[in-house]
CSV table of C-alpha atoms in Angstrom, one decimal:
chain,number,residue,atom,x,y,z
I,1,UNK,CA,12.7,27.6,13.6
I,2,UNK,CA,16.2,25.4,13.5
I,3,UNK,CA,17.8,25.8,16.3
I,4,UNK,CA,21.2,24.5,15.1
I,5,UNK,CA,24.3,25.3,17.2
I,6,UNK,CA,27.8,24.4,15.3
I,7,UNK,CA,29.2,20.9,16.4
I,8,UNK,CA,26.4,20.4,18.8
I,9,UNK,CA,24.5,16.9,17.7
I,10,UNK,CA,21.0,16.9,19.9
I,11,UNK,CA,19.4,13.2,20.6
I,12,UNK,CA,16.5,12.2,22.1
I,13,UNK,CA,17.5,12.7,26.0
I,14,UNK,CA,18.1,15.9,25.0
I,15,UNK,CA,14.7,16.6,24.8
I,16,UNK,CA,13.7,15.5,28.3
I,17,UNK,CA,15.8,18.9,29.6
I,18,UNK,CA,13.8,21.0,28.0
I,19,UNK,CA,11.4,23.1,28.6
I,20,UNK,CA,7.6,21.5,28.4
I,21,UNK,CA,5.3,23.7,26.3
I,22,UNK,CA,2.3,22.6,24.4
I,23,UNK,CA,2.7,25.3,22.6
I,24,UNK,CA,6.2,24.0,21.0
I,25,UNK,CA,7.2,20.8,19.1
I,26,UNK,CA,10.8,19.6,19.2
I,27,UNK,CA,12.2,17.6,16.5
I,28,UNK,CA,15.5,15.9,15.5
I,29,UNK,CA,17.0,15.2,12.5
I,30,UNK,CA,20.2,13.6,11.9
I,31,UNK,CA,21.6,15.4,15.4
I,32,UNK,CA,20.0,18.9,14.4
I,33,UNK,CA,17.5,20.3,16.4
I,34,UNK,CA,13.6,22.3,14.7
I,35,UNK,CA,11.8,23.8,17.4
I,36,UNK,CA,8.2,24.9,15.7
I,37,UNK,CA,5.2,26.4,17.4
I,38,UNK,CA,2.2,24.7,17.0
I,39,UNK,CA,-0.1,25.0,14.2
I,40,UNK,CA,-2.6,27.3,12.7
I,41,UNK,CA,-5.9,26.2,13.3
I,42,UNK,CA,-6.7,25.7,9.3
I,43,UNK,CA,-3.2,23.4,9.3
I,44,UNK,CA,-5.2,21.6,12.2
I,45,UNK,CA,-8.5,21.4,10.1
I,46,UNK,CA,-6.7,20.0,7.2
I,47,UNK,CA,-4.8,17.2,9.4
I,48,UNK,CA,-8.4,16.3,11.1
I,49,UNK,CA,-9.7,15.9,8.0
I,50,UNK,CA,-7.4,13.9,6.4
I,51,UNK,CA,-7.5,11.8,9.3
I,52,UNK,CA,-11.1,11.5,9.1
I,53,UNK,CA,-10.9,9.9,5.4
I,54,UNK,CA,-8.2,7.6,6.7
I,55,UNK,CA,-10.1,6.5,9.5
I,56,UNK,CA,-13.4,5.8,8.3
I,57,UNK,CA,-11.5,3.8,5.6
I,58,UNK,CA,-9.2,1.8,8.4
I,59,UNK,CA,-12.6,0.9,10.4
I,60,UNK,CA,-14.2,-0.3,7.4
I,61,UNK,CA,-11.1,-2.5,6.3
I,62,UNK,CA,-9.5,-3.2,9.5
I,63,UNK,CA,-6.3,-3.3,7.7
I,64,UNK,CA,-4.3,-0.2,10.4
I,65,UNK,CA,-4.7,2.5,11.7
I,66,UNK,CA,-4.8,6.0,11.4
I,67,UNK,CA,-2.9,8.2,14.1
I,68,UNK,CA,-2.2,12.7,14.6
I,69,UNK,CA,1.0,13.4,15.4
I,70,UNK,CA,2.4,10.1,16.7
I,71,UNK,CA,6.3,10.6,17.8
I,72,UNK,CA,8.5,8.8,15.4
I,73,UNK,CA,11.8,7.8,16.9
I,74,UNK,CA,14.1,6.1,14.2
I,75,UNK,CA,17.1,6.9,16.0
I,76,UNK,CA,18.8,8.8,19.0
I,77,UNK,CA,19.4,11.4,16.7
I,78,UNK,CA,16.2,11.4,14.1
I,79,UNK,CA,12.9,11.8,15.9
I,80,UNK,CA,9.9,13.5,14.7
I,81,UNK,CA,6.6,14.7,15.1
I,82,UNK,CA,4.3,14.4,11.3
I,83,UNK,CA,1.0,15.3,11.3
I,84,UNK,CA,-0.9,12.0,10.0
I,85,UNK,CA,0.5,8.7,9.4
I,86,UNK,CA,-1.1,5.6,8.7
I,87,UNK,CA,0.3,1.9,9.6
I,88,UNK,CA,-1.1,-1.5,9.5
I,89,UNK,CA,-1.6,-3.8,12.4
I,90,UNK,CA,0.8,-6.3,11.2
I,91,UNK,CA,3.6,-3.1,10.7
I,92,UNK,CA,2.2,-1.5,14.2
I,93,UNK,CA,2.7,-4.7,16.2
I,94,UNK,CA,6.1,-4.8,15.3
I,95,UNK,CA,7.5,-0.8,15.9
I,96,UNK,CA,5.2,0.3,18.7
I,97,UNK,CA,7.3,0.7,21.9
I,98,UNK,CA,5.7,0.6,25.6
I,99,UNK,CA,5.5,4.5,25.6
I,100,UNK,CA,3.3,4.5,22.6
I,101,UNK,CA,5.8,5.8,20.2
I,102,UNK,CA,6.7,4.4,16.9
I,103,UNK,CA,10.1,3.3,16.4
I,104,UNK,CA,9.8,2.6,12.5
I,105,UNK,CA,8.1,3.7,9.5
I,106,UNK,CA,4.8,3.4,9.5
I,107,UNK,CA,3.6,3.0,5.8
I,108,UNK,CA,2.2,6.3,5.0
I,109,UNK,CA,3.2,9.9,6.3
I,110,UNK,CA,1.5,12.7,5.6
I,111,UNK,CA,2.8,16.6,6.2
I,112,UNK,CA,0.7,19.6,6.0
I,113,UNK,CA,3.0,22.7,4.9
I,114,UNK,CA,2.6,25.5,7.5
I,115,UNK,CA,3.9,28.7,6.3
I,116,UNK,CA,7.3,30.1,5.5
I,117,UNK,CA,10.3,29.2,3.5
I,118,UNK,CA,11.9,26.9,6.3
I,119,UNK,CA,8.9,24.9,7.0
I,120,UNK,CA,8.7,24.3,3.4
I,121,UNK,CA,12.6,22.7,3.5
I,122,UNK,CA,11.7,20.9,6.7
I,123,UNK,CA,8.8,18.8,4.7
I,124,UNK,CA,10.1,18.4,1.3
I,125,UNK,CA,14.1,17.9,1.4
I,126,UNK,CA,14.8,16.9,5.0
I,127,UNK,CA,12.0,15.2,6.3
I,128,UNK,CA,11.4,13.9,2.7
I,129,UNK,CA,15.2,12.4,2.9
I,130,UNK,CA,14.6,10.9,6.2
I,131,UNK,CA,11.4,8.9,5.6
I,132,UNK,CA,13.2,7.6,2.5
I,133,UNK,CA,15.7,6.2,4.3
I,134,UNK,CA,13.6,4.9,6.8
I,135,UNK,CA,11.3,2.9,4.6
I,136,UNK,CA,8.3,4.4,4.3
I,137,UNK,CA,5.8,3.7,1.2
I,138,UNK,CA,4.1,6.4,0.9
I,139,UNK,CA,4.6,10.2,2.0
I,140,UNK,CA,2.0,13.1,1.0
I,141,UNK,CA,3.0,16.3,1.1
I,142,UNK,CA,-0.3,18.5,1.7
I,143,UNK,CA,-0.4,21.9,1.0
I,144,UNK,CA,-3.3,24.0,2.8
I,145,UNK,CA,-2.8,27.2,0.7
I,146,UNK,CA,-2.6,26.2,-2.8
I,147,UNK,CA,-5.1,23.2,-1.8
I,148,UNK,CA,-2.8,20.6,-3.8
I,149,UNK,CA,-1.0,17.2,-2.5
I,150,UNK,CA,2.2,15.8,-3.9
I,151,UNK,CA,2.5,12.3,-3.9
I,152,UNK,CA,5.9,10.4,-3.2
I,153,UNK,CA,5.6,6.6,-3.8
I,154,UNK,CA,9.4,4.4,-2.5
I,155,UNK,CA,11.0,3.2,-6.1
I,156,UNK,CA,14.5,1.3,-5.9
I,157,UNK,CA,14.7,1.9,-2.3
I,158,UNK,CA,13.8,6.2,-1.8
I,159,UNK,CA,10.6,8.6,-2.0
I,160,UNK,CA,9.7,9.8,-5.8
I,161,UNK,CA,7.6,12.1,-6.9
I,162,UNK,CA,5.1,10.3,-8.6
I,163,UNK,CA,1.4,13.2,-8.8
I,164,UNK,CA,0.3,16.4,-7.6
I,165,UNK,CA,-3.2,16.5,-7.1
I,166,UNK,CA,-5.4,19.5,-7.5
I,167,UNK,CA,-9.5,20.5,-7.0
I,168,UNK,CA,-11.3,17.0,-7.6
I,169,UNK,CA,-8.0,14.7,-8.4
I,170,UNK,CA,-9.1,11.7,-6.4
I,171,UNK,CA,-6.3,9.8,-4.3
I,172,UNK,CA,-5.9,6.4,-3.9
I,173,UNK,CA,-3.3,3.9,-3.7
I,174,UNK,CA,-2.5,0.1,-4.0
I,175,UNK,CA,-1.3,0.2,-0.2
I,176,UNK,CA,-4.8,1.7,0.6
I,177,UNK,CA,-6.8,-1.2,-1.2
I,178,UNK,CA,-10.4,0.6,-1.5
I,179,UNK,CA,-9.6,4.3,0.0
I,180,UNK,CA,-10.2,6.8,-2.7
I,181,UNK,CA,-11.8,10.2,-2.2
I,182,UNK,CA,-11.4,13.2,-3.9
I,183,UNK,CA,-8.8,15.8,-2.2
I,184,UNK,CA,-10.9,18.4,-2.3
I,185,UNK,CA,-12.1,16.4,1.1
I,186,UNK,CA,-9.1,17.4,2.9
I,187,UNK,CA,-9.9,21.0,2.5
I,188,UNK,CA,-12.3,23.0,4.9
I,189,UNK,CA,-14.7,25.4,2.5
């Protein structure tokens, strides 16, 4: 749910007024407030196991690491909460801040669509626009119901849509040397 209020920009200290509930996720995007709830449990089965094929890939290589929901603060007014991102150790050691949070883009981001028209915006246009701009590589876009995952790959400086991957597509990538599995993976039976 956006929360928008005319003229009012939120930031970050914003956030420390209000209210704590695990329930709810607070994010920020250039000044505008998206309060969600939090997830279904098959959008939290489709995040674990993603993460699980990132992981097992990132302790065989050593090259980064894979984290769930890591706060990504770019800005005082563009922080966010995505669902999976992966960064190397070289990239980690340089935006990781004392409290844990990442204050750059990590190198892949991955968003699982939860239901509804807005959630679907959130991901694809704004979110989408804000990870371009922050430099991130890679950004998948997962979606749980039609069991599909668009793939945006940074040309000339933004995001592009480069595959959408269906039943036994493999993935894989040059920033991933070695990870490949097929996405049926990411997809509880």
């Amino acid at each position: 749910m956006n929360q928008a209020i005319e003229g009012v920009r939120w930031t970050i200290y914003d956030l420390e007024v209000l209210p704590e509930n695990e329930w709810t996720r607070y994010e920020i995007i250039d000044g505008e407030l998206f309060m969600t709830r939090s997830p279904h449990r098959r959008h939290q089965q489709v995040c674990g196991k993603i993460f699980r094929q990132l992981d097992v890939w990132s302790d065989a290589s050593g090259l980064g690491e894979t984290i769930v929901a890591p706060g990504l603060i770019f800005s005082e007014a563009d922080s966010v909460i995505p669902d999976v991102v992966w960064v190397s150790q070289e990239r980690l050691a340089q935006i990781e801040d004392e409290t844990g949070h990442l204050t750059g883009a990590p190198e892949l981001v991955v968003e699982v669509l939860s239901p509804g028209k807005q959630n679907e915006l959130l991901d694809k246009e704004a979110k989408l626009k804000l990870y371009s701009v922050q430099g991130v590589q890679k950004y998948w876009i997962v979606d749980r119901f039609t069991k599909q995952v668009e793939v945006y790959r940074r040309e000339k400086a933004r995001l592009v849509l480069v595959a959408t991957l269906l039943g036994d597509d493999e993935i894989s990538s040059p920033l991933l040397p070695g990870f490949c599995c097929s996405i049926s993976c990411f997809f509880p039976e």
